[in-house]
PDB file of C-alpha atoms in Angstrom:
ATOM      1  CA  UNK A 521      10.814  22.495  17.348  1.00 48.00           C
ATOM      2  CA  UNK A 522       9.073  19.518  18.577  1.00 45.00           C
ATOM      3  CA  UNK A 523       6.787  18.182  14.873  1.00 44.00           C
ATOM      4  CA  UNK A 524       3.163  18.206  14.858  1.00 40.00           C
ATOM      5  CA  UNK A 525       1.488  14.770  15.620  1.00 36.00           C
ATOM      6  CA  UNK A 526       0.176  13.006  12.673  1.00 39.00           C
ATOM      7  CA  UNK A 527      -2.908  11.932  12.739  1.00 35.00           C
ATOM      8  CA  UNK A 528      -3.360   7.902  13.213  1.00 32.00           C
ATOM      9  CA  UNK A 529      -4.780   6.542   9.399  1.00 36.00           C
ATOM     10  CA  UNK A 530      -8.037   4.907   9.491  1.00 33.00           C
ATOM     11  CA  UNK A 531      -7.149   0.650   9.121  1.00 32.00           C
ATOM     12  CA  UNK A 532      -5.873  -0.098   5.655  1.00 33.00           C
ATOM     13  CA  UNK A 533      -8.439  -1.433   3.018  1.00 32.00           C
ATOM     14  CA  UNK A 534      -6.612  -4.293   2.658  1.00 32.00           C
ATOM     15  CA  UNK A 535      -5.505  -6.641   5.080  1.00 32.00           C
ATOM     16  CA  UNK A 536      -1.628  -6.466   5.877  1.00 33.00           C
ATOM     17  CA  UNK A 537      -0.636  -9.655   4.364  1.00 29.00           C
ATOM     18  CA  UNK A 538      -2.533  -8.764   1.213  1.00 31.00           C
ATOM     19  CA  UNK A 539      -1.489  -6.636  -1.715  1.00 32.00           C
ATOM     20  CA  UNK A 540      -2.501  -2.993  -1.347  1.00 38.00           C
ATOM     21  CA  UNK A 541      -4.771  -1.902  -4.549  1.00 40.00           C
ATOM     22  CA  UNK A 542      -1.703  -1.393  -7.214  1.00 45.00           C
ATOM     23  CA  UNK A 543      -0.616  -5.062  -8.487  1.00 47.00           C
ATOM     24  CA  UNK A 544       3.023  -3.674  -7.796  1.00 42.00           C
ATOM     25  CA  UNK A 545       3.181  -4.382  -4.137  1.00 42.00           C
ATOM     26  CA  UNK A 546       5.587  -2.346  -2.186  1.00 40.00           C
ATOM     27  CA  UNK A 547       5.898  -4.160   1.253  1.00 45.00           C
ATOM     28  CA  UNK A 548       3.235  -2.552   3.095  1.00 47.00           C
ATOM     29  CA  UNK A 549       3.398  -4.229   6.028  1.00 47.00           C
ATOM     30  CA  UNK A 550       7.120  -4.755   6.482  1.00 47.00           C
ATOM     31  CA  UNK A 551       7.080  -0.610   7.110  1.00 47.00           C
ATOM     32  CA  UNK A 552       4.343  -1.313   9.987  1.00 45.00           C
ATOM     33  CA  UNK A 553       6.582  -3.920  11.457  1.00 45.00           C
ATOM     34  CA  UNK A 554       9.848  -2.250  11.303  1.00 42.00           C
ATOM     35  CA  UNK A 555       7.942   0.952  12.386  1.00 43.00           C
ATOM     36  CA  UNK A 556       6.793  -1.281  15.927  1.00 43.00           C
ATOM     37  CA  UNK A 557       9.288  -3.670  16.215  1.00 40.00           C
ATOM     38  CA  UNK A 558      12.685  -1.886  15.448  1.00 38.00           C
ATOM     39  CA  UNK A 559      12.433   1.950  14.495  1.00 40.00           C
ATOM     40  CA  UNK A 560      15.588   3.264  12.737  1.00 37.00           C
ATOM     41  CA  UNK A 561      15.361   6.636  12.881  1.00 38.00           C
ATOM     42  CA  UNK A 562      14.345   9.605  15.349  1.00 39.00           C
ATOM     43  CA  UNK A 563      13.523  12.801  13.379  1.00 41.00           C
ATOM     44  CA  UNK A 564      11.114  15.653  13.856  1.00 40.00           C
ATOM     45  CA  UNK A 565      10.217  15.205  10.543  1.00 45.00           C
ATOM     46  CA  UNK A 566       6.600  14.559  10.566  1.00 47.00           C
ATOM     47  CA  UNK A 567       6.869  12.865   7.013  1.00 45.00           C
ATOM     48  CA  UNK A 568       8.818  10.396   8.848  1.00 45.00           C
ATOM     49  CA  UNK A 569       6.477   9.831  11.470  1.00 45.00           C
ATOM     50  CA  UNK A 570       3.970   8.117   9.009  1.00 46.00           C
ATOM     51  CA  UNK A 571       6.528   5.453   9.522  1.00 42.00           C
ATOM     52  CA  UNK A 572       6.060   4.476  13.154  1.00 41.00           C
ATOM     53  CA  UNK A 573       2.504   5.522  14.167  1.00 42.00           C
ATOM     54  CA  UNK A 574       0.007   3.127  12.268  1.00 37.00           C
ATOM     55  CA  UNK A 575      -1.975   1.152  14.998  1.00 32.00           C
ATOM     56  CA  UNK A 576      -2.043  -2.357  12.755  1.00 38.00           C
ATOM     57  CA  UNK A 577       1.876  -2.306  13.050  1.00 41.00           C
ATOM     58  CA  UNK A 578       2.972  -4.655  15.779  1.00 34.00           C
ATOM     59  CA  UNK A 579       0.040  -7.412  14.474  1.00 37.00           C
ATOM     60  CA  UNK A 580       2.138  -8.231  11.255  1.00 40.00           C
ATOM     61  CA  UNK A 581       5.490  -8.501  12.983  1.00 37.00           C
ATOM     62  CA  UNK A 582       4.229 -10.280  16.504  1.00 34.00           C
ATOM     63  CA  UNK A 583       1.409 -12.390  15.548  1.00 39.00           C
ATOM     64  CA  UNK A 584       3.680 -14.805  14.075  1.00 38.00           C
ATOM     65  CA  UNK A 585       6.273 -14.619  16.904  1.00 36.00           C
ATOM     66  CA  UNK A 586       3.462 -15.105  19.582  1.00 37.00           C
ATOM     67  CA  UNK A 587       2.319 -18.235  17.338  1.00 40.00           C
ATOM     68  CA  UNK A 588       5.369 -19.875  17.330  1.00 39.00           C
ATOM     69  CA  UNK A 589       5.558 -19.120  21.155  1.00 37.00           C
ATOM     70  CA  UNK A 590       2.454 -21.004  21.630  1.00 40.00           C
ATOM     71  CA  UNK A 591       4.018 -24.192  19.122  1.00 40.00           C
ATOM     72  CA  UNK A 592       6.685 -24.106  21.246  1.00 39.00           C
ATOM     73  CA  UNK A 593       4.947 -24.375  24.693  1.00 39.00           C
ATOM     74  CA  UNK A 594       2.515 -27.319  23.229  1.00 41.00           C
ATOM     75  CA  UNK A 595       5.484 -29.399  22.911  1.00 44.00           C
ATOM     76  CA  UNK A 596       5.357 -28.965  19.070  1.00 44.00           C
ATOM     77  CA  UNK A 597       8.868 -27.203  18.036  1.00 44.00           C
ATOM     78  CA  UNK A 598      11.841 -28.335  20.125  1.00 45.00           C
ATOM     79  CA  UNK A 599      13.028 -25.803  22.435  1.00 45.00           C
ATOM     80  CA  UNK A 600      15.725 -23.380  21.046  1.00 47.00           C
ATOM     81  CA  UNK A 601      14.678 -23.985  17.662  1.00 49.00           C
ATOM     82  CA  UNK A 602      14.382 -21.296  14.807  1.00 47.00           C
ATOM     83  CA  UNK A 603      10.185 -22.277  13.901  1.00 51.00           C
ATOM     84  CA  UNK A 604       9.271 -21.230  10.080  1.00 54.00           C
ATOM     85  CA  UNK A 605       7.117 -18.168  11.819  1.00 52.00           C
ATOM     86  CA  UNK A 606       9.919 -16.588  13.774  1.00 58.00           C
ATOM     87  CA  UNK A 607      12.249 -16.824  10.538  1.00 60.00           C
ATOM     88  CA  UNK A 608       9.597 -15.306   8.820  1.00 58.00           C
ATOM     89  CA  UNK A 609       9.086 -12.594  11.567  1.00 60.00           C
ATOM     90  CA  UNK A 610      13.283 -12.131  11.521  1.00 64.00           C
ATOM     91  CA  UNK A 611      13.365 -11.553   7.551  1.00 65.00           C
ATOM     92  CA  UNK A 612      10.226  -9.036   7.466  1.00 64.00           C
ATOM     93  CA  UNK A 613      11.957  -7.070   9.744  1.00 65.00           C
ATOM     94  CA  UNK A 614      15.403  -6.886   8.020  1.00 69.00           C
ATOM     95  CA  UNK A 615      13.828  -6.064   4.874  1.00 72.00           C
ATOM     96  CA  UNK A 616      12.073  -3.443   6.318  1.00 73.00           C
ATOM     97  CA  UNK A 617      14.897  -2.018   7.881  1.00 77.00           C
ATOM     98  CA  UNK A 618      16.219  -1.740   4.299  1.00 80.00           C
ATOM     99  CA  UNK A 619      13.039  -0.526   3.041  1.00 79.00           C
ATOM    100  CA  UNK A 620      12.832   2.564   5.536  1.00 81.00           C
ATOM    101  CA  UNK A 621      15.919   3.109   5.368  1.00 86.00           C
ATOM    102  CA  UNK A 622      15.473   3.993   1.512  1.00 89.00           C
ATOM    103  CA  UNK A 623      12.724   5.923   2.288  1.00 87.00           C
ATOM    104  CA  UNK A 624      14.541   7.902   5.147  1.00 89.00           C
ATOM    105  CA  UNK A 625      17.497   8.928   2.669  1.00 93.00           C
ATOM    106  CA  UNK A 626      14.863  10.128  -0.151  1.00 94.00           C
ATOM    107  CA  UNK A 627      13.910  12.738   2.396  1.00 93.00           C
ATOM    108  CA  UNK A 628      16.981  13.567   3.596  1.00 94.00           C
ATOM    109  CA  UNK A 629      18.104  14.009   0.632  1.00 96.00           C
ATOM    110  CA  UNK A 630      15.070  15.792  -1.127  1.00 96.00           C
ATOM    111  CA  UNK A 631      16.767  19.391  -1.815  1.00 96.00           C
ATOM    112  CA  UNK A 632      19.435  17.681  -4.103  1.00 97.00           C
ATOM    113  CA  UNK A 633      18.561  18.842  -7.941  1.00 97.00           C
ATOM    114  CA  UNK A 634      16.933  16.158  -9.833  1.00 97.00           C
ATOM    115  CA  UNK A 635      20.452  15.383 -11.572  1.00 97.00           C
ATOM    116  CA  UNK A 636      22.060  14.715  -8.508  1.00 97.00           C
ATOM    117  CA  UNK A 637      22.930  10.824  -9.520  1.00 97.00           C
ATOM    118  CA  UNK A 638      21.969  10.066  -5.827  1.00 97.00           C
ATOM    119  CA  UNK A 639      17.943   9.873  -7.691  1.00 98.00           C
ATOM    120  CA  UNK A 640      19.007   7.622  -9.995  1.00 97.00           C
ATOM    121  CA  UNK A 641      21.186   5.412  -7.969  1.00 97.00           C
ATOM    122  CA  UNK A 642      18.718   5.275  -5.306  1.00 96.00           C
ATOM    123  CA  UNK A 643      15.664   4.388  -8.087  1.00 96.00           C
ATOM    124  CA  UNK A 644      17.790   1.322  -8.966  1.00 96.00           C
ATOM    125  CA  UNK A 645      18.237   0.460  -5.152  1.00 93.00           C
ATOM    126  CA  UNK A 646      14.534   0.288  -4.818  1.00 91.00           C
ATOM    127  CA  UNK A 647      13.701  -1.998  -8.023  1.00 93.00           C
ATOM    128  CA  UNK A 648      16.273  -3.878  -6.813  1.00 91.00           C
ATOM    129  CA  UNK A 649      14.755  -4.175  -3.240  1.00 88.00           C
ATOM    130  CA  UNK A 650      11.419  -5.068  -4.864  1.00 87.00           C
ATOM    131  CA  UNK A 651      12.656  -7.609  -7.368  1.00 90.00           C
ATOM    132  CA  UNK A 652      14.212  -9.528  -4.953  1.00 86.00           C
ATOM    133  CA  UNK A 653      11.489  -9.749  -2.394  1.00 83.00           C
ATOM    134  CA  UNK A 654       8.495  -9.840  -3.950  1.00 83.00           C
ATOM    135  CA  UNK A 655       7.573 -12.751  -5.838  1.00 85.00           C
ATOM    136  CA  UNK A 656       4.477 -10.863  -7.517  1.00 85.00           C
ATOM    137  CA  UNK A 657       6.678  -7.835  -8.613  1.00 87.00           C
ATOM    138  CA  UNK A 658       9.190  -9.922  -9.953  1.00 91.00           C
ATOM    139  CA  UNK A 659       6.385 -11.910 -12.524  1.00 91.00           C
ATOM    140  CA  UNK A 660       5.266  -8.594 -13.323  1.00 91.00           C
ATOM    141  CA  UNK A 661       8.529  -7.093 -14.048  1.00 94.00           C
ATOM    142  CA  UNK A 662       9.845 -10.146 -15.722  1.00 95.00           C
ATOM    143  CA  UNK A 663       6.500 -10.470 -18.161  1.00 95.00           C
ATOM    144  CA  UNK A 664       7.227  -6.653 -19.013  1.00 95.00           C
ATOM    145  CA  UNK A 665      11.037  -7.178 -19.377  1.00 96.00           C
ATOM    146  CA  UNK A 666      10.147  -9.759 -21.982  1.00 96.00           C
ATOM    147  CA  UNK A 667       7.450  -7.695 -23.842  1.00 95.00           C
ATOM    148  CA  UNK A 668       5.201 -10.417 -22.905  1.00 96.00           C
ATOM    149  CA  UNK A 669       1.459  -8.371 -22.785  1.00 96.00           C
ATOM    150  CA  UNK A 670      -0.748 -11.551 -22.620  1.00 96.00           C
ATOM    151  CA  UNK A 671       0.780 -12.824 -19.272  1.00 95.00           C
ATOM    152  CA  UNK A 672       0.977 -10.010 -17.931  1.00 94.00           C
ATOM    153  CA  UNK A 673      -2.270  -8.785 -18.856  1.00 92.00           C
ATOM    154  CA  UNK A 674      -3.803 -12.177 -17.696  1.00 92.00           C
ATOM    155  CA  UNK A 675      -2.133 -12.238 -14.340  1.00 90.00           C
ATOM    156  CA  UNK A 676      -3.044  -8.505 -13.464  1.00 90.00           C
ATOM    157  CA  UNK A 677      -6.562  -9.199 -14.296  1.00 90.00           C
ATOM    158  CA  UNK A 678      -7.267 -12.187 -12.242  1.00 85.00           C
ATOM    159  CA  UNK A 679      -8.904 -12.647  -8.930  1.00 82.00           C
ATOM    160  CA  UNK A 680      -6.491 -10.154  -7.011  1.00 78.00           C
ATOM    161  CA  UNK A 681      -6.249  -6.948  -4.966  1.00 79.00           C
ATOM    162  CA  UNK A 682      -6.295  -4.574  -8.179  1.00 82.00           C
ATOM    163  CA  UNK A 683      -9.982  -6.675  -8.831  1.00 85.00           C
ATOM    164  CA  UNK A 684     -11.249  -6.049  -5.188  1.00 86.00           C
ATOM    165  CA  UNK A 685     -13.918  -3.635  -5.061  1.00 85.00           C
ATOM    166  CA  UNK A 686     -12.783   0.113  -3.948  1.00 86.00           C
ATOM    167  CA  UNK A 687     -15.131   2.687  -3.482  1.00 87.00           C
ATOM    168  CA  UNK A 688     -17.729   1.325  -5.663  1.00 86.00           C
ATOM    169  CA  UNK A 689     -15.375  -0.146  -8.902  1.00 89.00           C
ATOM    170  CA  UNK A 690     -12.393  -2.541  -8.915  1.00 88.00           C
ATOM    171  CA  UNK A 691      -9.348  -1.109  -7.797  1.00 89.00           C
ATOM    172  CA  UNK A 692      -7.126  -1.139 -10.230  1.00 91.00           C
ATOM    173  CA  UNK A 693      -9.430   1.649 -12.083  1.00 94.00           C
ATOM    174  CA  UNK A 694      -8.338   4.251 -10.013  1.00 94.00           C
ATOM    175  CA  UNK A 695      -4.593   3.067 -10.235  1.00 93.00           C
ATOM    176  CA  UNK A 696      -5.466   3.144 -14.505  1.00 95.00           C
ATOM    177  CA  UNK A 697      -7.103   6.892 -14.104  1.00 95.00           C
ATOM    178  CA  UNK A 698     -10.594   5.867 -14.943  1.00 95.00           C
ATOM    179  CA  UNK A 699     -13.429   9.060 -15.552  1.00 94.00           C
ATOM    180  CA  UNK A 700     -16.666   7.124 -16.377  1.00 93.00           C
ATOM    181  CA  UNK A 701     -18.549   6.543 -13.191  1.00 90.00           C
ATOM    182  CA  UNK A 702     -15.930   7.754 -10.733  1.00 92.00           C
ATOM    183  CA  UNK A 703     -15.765  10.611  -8.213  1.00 93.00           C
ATOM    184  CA  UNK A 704     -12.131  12.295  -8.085  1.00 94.00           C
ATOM    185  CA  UNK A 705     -13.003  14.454  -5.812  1.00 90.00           C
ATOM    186  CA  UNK A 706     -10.528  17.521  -5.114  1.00 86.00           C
ATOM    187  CA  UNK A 707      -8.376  16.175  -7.437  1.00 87.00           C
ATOM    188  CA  UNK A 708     -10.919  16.342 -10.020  1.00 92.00           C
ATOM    189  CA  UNK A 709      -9.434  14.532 -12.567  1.00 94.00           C
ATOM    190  CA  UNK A 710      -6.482  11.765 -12.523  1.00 95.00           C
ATOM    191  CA  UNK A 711      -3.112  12.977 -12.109  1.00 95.00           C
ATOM    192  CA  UNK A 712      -2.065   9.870 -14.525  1.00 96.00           C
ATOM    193  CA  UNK A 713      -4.066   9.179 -17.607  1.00 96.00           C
ATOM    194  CA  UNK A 714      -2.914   5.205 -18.582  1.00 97.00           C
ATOM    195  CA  UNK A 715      -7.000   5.343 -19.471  1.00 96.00           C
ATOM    196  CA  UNK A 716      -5.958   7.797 -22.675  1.00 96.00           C
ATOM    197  CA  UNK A 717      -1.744   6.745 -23.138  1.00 97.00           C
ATOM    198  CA  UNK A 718      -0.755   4.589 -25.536  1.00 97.00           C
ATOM    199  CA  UNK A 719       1.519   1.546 -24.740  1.00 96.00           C
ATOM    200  CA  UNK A 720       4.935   2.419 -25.626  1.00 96.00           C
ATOM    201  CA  UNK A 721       4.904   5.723 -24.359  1.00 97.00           C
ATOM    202  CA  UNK A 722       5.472   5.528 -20.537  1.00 97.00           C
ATOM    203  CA  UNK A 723       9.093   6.321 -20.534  1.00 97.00           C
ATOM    204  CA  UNK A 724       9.213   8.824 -23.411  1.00 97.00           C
ATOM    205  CA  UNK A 725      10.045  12.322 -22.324  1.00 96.00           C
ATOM    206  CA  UNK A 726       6.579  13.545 -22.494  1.00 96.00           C
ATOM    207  CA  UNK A 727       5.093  10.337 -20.942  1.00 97.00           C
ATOM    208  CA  UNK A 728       3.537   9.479 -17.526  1.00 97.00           C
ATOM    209  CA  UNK A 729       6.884   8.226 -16.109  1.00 97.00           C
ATOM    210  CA  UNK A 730       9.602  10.148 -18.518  1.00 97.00           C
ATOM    211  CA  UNK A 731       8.493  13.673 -17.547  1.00 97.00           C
ATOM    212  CA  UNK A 732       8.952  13.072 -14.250  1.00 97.00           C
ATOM    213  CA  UNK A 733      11.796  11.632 -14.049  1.00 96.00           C
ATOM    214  CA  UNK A 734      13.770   9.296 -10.582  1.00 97.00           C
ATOM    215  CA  UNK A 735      13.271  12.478  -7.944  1.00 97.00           C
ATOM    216  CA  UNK A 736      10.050  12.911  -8.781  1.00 97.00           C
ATOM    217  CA  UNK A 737       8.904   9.775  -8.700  1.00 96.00           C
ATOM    218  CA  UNK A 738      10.962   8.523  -5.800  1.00 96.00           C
ATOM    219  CA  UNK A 739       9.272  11.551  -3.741  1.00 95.00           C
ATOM    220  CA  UNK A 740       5.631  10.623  -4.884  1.00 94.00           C
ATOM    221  CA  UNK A 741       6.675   7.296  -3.645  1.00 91.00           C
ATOM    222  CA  UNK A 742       7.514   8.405  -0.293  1.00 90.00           C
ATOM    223  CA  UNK A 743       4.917  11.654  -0.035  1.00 89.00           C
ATOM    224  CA  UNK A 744       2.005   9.558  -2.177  1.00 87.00           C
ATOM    225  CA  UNK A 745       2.792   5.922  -2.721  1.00 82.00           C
ATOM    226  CA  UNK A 746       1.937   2.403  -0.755  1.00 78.00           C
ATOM    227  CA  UNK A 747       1.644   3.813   2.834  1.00 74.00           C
ATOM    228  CA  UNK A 748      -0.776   6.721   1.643  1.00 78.00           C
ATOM    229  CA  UNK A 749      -3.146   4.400  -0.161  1.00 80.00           C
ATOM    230  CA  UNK A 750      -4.988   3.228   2.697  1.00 76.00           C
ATOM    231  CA  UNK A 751      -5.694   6.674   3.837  1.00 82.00           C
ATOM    232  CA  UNK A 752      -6.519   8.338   0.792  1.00 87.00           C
ATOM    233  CA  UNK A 753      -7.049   5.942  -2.664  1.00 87.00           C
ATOM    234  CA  UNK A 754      -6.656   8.951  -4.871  1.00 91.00           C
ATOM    235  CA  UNK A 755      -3.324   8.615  -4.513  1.00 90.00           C
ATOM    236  CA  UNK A 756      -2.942   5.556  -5.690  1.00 90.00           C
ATOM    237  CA  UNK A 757      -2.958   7.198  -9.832  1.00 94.00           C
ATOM    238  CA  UNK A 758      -0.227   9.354  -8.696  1.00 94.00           C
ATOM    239  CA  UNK A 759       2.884   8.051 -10.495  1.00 95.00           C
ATOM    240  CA  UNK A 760       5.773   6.331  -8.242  1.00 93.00           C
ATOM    241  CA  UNK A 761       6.320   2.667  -7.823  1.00 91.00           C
ATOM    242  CA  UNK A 762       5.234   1.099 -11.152  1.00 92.00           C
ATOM    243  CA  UNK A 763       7.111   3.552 -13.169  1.00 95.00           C
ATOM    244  CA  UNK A 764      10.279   2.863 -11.129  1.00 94.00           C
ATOM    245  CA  UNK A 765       9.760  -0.812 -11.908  1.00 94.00           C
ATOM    246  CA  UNK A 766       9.719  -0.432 -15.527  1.00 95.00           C
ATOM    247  CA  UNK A 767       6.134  -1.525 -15.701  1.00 95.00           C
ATOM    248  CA  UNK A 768       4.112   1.307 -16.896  1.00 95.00           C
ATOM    249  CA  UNK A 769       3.741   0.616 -20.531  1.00 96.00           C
ATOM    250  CA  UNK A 770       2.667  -2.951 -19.836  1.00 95.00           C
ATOM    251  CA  UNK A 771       0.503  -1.171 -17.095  1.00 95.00           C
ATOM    252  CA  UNK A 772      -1.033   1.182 -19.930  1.00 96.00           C
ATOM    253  CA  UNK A 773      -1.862  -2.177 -22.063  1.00 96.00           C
ATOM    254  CA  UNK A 774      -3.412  -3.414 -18.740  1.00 95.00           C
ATOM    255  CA  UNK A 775      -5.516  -0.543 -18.117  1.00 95.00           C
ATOM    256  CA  UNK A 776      -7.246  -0.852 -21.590  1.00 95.00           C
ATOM    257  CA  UNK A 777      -7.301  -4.686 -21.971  1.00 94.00           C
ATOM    258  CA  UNK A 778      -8.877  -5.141 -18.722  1.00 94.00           C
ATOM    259  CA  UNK A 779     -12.850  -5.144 -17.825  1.00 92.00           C
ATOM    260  CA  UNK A 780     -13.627  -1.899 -15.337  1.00 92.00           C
ATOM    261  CA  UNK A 781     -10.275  -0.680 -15.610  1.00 94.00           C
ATOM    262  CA  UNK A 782     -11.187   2.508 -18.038  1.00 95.00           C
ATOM    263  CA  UNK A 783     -14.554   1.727 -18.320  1.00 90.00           C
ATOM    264  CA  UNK A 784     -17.943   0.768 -16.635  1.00 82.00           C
ATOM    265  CA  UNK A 785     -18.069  -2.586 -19.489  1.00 68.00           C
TER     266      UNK A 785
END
């Protein structure tokens, strides 16, 4: 049976080549540029389709190809060399391939029982992915590795995408699960409380990343995480990406260090 169309996402919030509202950036726009550029898979699943269909797509992965086409014509890179821009454009793309890829096999794979070891195997794949190509993620993971609050707490709380404004407070309050002041709408509270945790607790059995464990989270990554956030920003408190980083009790200090973040102050 041929799947039902999704519908096209409003534009993002933030610009492609900026971080979405959650510090840990997850390669937005390498999915839109795989998705227009190179599509590796063709599935009636219309959970895949939120893949390929986003109209900004083939802006992040051309732009830069149709800039270095213009160098080249003014004379300025000499013909048949590889320009910055085009390597650029070239590495996006195979990282995205990797990227969707990841995200392909999560659904293919969703009926397996949470202790199928494919959850955890595939949890370290995608740390892995994100340590080693995002420069941002790997500060913030490193800082947390180390136990090191006060960096990370100064770095997350900068000038930033989780300090741009977002329906009326910074960002990052809706990632933290922020009441005072804020409208959750019909999910009428958070689904993640770093607001009321305590730092240490994350990855506890009973905490906001331990009871949920790799499946879980690797699904509300997929079904809820960075390429939902532009079309609904509720989803950005729904646990995925920062606790598969490792980042969530630093996140938790974060959240109640940081002006705005569980408060109006």
């Amino acid at each position: 049976a041929a799947a039902t169309p999704r519908p096209r996402p409003p534009p993002p919030f933030f610009p492609c080549s900026a971080a979405m509202a959650s510090r840990a950036v997850t390669l937005r726009c390498m999915v839109l540029a795989v998705a227009a550029v190179a599509p590796v898979v063709a599935t009636p699943d219309p959970r895949l389709a939120a893949i390929a269909d986003d109209a900004g797509a083939a802006e992040c992965a051309v732009s830069a190809l149709q800039h270095d086409a213009g160098r080249q014509r003014r004379g300025v890179q000499a013909p048949g060399a590889v320009s910055p821009s085009a390597r650029r454009v070239r590495d996006t793309i195979r990282l995205a391939k990797e990227y969707v890829n990841l995200e392909v096999s999560i659904l293919q794979n969703e009926q397996l029982p949470a202790s199928d070891p494919f959850w955890s195997t595939t949890s370290k794949q995608l740390k892995d992915i994100v340590y080693r190509n995002d420069p941002d993620a790997k500060v913030w993971m490193d800082f947390c590795a180390a136990g090191d609050y006060d960096s990370f707490n100064a770095k997350s709380c900068g000038p930033g995408p989780g300090s741009n404004e977002l329906a009326g407070v910074a960002a990052d309050a809706w990632y933290c699960g922020r009441t005072e002041g804020m409208d959750w709408g019909a999910m009428g509270k958070p689904v993640a409380d770093l607001c009321g945790a305590t730092t240490g607790t994350a990855y506890t059995p009973e905490g906001i990343c331990g009871s949920l464990g790799d499946r879980q989270l690797l699904l509300n990554f997929v079904k809820q995480g960075p390429t939902q956030w532009a079309i609904d920003h509720l989803t950005i408190n729904v646990p995925s990406i920062d606790c598969i980083l490792g980042i969530v009790d630093c996140d938790i200090e974060y959240c109640h260090r940081c002006a705005g973040r569980c408060n109006s102050a």
